[in-house]
PDB file of C-alpha atoms in Angstrom:
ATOM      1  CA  UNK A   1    -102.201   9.059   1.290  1.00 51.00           C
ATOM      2  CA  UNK A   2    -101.638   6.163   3.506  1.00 62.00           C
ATOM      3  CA  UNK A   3    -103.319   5.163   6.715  1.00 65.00           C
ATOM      4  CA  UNK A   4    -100.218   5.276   8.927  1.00 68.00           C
ATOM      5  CA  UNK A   5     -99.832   7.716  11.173  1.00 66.00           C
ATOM      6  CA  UNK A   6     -98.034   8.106  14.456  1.00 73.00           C
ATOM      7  CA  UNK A   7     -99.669   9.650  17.305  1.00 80.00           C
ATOM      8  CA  UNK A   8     -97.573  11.327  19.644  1.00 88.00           C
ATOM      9  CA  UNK A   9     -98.902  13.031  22.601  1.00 93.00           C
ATOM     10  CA  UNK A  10     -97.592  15.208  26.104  1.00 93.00           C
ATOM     11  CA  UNK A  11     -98.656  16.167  29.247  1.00 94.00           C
ATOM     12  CA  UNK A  12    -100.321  19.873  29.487  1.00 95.00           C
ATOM     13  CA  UNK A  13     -98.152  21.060  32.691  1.00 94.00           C
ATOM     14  CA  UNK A  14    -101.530  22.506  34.250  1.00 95.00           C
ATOM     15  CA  UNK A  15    -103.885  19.647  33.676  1.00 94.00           C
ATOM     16  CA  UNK A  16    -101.773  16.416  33.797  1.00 93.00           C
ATOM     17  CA  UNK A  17    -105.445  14.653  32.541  1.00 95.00           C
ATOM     18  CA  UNK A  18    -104.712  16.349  29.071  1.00 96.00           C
ATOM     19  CA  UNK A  19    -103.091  14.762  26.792  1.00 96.00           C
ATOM     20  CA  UNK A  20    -101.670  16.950  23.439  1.00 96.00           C
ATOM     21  CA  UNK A  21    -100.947  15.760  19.951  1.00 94.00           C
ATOM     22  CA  UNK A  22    -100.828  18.987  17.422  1.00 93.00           C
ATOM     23  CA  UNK A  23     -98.600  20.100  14.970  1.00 89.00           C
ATOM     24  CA  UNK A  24     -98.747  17.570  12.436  1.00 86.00           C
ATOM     25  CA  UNK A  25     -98.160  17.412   8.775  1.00 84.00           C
ATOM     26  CA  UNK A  26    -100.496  14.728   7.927  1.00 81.00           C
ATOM     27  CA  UNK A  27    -103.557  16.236   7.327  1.00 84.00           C
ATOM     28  CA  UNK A  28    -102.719  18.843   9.880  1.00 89.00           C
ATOM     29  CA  UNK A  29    -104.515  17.135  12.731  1.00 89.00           C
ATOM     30  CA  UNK A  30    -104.764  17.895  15.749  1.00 92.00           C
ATOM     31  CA  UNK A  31    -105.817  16.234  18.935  1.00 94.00           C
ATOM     32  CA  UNK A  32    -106.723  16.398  22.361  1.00 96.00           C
ATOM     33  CA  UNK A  33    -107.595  13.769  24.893  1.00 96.00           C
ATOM     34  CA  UNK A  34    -108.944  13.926  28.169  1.00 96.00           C
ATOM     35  CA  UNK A  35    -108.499  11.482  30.888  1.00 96.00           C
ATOM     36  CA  UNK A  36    -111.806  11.509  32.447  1.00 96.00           C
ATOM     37  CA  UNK A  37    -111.474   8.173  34.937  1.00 96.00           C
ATOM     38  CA  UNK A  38    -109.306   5.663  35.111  1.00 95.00           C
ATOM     39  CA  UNK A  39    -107.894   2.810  37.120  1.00 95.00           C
ATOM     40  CA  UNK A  40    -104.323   1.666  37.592  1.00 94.00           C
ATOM     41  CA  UNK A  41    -103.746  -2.211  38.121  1.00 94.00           C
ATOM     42  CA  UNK A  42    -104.401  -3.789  41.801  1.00 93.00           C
ATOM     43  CA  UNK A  43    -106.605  -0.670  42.561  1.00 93.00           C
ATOM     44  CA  UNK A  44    -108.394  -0.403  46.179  1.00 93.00           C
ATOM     45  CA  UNK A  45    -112.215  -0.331  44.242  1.00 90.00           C
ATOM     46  CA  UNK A  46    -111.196  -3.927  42.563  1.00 92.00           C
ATOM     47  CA  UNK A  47    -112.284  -2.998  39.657  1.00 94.00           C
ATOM     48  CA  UNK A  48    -110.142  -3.806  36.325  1.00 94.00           C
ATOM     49  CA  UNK A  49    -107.847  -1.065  34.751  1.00 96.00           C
ATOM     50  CA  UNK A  50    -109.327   1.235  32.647  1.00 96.00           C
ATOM     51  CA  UNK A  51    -109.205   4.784  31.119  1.00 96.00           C
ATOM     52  CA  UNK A  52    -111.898   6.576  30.137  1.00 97.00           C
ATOM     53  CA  UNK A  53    -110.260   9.153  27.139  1.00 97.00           C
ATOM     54  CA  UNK A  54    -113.021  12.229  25.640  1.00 96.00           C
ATOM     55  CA  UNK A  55    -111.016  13.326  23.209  1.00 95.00           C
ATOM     56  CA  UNK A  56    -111.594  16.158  20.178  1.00 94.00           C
ATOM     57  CA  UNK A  57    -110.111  17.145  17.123  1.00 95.00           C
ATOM     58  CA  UNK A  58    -109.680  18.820  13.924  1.00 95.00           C
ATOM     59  CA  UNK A  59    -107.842  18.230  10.981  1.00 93.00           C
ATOM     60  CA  UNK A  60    -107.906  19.121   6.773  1.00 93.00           C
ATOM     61  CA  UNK A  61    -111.195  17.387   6.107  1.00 91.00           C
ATOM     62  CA  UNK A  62    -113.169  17.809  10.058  1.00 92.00           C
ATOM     63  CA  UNK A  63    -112.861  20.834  12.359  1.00 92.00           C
ATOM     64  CA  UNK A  64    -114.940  19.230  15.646  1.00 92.00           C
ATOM     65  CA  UNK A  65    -115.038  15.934  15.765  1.00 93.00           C
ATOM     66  CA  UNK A  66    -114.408  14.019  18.984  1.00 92.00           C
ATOM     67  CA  UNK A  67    -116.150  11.004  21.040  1.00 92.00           C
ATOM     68  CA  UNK A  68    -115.509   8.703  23.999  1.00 94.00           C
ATOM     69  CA  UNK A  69    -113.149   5.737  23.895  1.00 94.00           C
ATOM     70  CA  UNK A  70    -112.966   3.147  26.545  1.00 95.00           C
ATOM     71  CA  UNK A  71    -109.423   1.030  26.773  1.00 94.00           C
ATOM     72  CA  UNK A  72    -109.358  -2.040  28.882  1.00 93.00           C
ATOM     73  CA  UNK A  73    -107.456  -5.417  28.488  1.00 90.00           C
ATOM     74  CA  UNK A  74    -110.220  -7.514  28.124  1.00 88.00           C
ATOM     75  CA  UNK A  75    -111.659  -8.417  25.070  1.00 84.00           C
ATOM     76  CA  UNK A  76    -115.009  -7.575  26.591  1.00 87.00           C
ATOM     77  CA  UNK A  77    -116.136  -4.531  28.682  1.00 91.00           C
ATOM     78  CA  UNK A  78    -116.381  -5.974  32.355  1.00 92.00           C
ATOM     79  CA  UNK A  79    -119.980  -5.275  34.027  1.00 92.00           C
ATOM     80  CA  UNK A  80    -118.424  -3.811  37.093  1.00 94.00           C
ATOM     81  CA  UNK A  81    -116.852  -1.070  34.999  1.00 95.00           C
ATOM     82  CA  UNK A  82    -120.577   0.398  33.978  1.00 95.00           C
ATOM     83  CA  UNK A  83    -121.639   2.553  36.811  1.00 95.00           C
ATOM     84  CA  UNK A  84    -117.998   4.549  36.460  1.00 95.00           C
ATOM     85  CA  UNK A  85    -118.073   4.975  33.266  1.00 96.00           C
ATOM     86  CA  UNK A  86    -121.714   6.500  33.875  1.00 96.00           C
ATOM     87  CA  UNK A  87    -120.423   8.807  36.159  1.00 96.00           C
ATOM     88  CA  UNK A  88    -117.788   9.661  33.838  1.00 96.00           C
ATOM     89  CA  UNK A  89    -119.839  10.027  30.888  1.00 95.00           C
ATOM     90  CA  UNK A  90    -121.649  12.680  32.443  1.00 95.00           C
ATOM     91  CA  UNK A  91    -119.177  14.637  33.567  1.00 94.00           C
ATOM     92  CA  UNK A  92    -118.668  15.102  29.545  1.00 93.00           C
ATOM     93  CA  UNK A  93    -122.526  15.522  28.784  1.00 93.00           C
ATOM     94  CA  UNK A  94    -122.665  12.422  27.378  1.00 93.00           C
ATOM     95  CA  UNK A  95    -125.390   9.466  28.560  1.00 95.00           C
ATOM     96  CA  UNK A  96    -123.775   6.376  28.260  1.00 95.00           C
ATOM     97  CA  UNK A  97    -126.638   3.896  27.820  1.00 93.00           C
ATOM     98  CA  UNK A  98    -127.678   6.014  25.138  1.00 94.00           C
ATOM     99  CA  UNK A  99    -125.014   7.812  23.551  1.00 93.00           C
ATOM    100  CA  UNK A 100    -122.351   4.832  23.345  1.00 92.00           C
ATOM    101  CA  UNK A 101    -122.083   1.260  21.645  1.00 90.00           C
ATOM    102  CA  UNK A 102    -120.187  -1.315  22.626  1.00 87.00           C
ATOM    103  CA  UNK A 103    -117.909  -3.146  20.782  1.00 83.00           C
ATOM    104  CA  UNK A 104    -117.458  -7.032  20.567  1.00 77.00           C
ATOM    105  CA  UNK A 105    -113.637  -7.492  20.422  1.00 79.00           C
ATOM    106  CA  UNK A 106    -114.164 -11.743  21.198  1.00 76.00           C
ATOM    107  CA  UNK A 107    -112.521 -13.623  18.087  1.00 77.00           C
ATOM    108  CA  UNK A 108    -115.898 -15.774  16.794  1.00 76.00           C
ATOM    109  CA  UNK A 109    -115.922 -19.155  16.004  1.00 79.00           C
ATOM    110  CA  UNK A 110    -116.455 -18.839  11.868  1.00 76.00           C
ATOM    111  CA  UNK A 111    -118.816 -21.310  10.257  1.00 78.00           C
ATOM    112  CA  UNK A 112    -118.563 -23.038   7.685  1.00 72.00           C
ATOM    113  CA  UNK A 113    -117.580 -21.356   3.962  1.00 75.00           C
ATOM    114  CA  UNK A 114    -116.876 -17.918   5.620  1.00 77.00           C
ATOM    115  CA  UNK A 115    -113.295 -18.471   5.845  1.00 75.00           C
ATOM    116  CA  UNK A 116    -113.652 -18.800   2.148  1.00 73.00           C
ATOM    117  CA  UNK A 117    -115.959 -16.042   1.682  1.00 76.00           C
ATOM    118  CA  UNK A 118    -113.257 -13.623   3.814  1.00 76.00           C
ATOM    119  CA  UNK A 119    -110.501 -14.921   2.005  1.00 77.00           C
ATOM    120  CA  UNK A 120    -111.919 -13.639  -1.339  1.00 76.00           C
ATOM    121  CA  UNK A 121    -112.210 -10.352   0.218  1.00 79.00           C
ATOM    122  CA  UNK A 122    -108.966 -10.658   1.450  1.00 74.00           C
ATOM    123  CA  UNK A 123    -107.423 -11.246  -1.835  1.00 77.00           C
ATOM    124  CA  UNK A 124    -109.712  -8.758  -3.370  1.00 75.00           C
ATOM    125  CA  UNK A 125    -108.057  -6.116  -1.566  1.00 71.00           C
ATOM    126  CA  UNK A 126    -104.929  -7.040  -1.838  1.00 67.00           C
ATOM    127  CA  UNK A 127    -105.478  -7.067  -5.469  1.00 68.00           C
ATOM    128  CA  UNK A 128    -106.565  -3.700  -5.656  1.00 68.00           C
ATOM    129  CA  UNK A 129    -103.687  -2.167  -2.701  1.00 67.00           C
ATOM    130  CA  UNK A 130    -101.163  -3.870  -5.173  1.00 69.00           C
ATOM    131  CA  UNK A 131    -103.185  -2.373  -8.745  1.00 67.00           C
ATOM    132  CA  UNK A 132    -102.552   1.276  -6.843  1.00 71.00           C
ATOM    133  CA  UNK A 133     -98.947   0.408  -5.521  1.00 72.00           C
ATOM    134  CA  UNK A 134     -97.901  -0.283  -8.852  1.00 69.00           C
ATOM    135  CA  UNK A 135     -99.372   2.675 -10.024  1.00 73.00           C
ATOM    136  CA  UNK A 136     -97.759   4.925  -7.645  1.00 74.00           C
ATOM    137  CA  UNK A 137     -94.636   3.104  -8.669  1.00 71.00           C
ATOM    138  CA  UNK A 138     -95.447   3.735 -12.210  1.00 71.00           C
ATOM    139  CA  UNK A 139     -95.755   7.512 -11.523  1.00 71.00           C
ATOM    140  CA  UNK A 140     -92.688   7.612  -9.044  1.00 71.00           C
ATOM    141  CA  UNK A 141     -90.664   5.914 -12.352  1.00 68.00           C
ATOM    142  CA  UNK A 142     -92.255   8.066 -15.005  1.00 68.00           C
ATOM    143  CA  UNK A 143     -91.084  11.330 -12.721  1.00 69.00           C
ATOM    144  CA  UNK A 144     -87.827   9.648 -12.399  1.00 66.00           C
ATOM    145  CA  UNK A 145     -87.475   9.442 -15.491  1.00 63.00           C
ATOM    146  CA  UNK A 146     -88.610  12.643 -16.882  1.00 61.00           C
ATOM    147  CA  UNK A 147     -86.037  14.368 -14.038  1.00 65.00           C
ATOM    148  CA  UNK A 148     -82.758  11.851 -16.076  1.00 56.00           C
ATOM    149  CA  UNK A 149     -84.283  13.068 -19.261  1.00 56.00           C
ATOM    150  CA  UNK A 150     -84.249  16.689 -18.317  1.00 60.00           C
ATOM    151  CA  UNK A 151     -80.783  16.384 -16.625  1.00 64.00           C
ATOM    152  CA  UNK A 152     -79.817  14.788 -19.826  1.00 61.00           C
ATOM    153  CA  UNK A 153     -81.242  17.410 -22.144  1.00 59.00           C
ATOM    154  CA  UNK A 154     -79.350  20.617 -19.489  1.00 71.00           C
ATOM    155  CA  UNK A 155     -76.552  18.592 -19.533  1.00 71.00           C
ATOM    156  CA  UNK A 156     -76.181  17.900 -23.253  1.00 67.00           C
ATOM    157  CA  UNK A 157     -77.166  21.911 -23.429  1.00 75.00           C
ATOM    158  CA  UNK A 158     -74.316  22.732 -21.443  1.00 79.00           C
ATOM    159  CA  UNK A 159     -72.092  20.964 -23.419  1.00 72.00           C
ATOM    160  CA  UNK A 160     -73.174  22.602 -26.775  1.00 72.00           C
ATOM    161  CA  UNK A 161     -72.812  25.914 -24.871  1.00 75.00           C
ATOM    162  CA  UNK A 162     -69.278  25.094 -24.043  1.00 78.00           C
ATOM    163  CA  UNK A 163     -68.395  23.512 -26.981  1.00 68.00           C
ATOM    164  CA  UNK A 164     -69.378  26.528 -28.798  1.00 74.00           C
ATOM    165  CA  UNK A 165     -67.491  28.771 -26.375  1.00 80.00           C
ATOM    166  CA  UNK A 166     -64.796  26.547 -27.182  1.00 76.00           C
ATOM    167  CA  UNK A 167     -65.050  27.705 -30.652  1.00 69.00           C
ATOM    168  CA  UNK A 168     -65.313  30.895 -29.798  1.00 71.00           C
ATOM    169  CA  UNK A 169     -62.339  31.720 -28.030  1.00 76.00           C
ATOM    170  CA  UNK A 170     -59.988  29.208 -31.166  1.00 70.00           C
ATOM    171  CA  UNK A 171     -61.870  31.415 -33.543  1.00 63.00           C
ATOM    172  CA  UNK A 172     -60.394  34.404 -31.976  1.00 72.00           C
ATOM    173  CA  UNK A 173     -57.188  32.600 -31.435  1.00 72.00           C
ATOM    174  CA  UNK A 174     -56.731  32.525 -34.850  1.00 63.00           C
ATOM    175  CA  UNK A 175     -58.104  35.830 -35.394  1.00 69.00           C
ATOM    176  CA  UNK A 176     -55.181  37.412 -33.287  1.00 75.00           C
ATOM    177  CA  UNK A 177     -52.661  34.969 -34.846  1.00 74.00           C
ATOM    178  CA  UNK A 178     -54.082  36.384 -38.331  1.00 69.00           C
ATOM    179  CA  UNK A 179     -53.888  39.650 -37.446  1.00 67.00           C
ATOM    180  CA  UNK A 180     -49.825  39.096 -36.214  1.00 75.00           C
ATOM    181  CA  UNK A 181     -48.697  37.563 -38.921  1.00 73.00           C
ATOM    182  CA  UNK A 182     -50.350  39.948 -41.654  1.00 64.00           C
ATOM    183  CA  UNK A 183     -48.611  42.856 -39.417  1.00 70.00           C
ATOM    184  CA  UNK A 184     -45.302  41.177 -39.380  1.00 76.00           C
ATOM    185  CA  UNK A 185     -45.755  40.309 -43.253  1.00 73.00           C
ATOM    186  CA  UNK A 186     -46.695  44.619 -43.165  1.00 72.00           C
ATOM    187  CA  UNK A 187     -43.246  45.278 -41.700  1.00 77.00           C
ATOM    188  CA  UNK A 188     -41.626  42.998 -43.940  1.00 77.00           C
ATOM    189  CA  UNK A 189     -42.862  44.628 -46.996  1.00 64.00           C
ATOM    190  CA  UNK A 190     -42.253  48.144 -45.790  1.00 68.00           C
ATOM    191  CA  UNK A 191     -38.464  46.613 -45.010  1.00 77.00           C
ATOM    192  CA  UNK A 192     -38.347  45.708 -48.698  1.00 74.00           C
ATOM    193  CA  UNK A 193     -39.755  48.562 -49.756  1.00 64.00           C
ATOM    194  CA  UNK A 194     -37.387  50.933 -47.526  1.00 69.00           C
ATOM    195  CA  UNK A 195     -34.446  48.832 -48.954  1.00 78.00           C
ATOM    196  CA  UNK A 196     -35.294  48.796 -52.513  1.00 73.00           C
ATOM    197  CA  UNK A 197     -35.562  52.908 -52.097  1.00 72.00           C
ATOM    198  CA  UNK A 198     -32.781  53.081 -50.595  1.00 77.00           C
ATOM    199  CA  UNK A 199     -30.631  50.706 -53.613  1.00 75.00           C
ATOM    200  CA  UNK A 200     -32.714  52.527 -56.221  1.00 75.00           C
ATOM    201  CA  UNK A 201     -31.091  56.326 -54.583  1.00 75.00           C
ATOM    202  CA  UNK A 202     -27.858  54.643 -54.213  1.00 76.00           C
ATOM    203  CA  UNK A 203     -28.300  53.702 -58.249  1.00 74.00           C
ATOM    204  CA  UNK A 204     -29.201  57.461 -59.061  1.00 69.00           C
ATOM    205  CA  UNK A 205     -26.545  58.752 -57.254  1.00 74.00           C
ATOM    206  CA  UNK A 206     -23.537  56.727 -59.451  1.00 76.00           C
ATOM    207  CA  UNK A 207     -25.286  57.771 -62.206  1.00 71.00           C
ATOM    208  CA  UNK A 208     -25.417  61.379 -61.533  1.00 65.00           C
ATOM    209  CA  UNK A 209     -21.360  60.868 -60.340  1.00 73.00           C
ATOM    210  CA  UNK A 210     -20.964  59.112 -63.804  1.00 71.00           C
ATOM    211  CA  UNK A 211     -22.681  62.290 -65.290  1.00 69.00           C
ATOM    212  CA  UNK A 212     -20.760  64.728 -63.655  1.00 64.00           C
ATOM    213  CA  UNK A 213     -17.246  62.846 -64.393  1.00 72.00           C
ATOM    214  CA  UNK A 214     -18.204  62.564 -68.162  1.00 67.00           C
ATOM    215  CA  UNK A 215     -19.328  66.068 -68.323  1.00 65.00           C
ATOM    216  CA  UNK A 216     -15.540  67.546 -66.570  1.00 69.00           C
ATOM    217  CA  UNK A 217     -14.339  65.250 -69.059  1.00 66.00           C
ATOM    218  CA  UNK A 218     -16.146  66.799 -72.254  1.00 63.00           C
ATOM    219  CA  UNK A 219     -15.009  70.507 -70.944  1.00 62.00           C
ATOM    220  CA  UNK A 220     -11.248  69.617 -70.111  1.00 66.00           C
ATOM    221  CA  UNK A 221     -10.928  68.324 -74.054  1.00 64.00           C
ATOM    222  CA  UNK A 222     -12.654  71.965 -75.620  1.00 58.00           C
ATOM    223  CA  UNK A 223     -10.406  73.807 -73.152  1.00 58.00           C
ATOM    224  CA  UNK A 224      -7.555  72.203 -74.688  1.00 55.00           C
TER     225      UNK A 224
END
């Protein structure tokens, strides 16, 4: 997983002081922030803009978490905000004194060999972000190519099945053109066969005639 995420929220229709963000796929989270105080710019208390958000939350790996986040623009919470954000604080069962930190958001004057000292880390974890981006890369190839091999191997199937249906239907092409000309050869022979009868009955019969003629012949000479 990576860290991004985009938060999108809306407006609950009956409490305009509710913000909504569910229905997400990463992680399944779910949140819901509540405007407790605030202050728009050029406000009539003089006091600089602010929102005070309670939010809670659940997602995959937390059902119930929440807390209290202050936004201003300056780097560092302004005094004059503290007794409303007291005020506000309880209003959520929360003590601010002693239930909140605050955060130092000044940029610090570094001293000397800590720019070095965070640049190693810097490089450090860019070392290892790049170690598991190639080996997500690596994985995404190896799938790739596992999903040409397979559509290699079903399409080189495919082709053997055809080819072999190809086969199939020349073998019985040839089967059928067997099968014709061994029946016309069939009639063929029967034609000879029928003639050859037929010669052999015309033979017999001028020999019988020969008979016959040779026999009157024989009783006209012992009549005489």
């Amino acid at each position: 997983f990576t860290r991004d995420a985009i938060q999108e929220f809306y407006q609950d229709p009956k409490n305009p002081a509710h913000l909504i963000n569910h229905d997400n796929e990463y992680l399944h989270y779910q949140d819901d922030w509540y405007i407790v105080d605030y202050a728009e710019d050029d406000n009539k208390e003089g006091v600089p803009p602010f929102a005070f958000v309670y939010y809670r939350g659940a997602n995959d790996a937390w059902i119930g978490y929440g807390g209290v986040v202050v936004y201003t623009r300056d780097a560092k919470l302004p005094e004059s905000l503290l007794p409303r954000l007291r005020e506000a604080a309880k209003k959520v069962n929360f003590d601010f004194d002693k239930d909140f930190a605050l955060t130092d958001n000044t940029c610090k004057t570094m001293e000397k060999g800590e720019a070095v000292v965070l640049r190693e880390k810097f490089a450090g974890k860019m070392a290892i972000q790049t170690e598991k981006q190639l080996q997500q890369q690596a994985v995404l190839a190896r799938t790739a190519a596992s999903n040409v091999v397979t559509t290699e191997v079903t399409a080189a199937e495919r082709a053997i099945v055809d080819f072999e249906k190809e086969i199939a239907k020349d073998v019985i092409s040839v089967e059928k053109e067997i099968v014709k000309d061994v029946v016309n050869i069939e009639k063929e022979v029967v034609k000879d066969v029928v003639n050859i009868e037929k010669a052999i009955e015309a033979e017999e019969k001028e020999i019988v005639s020969e008979i016959v003629k040779e026999e009157q012949s024989l009783l006209n000479m012992f009549k005489r």
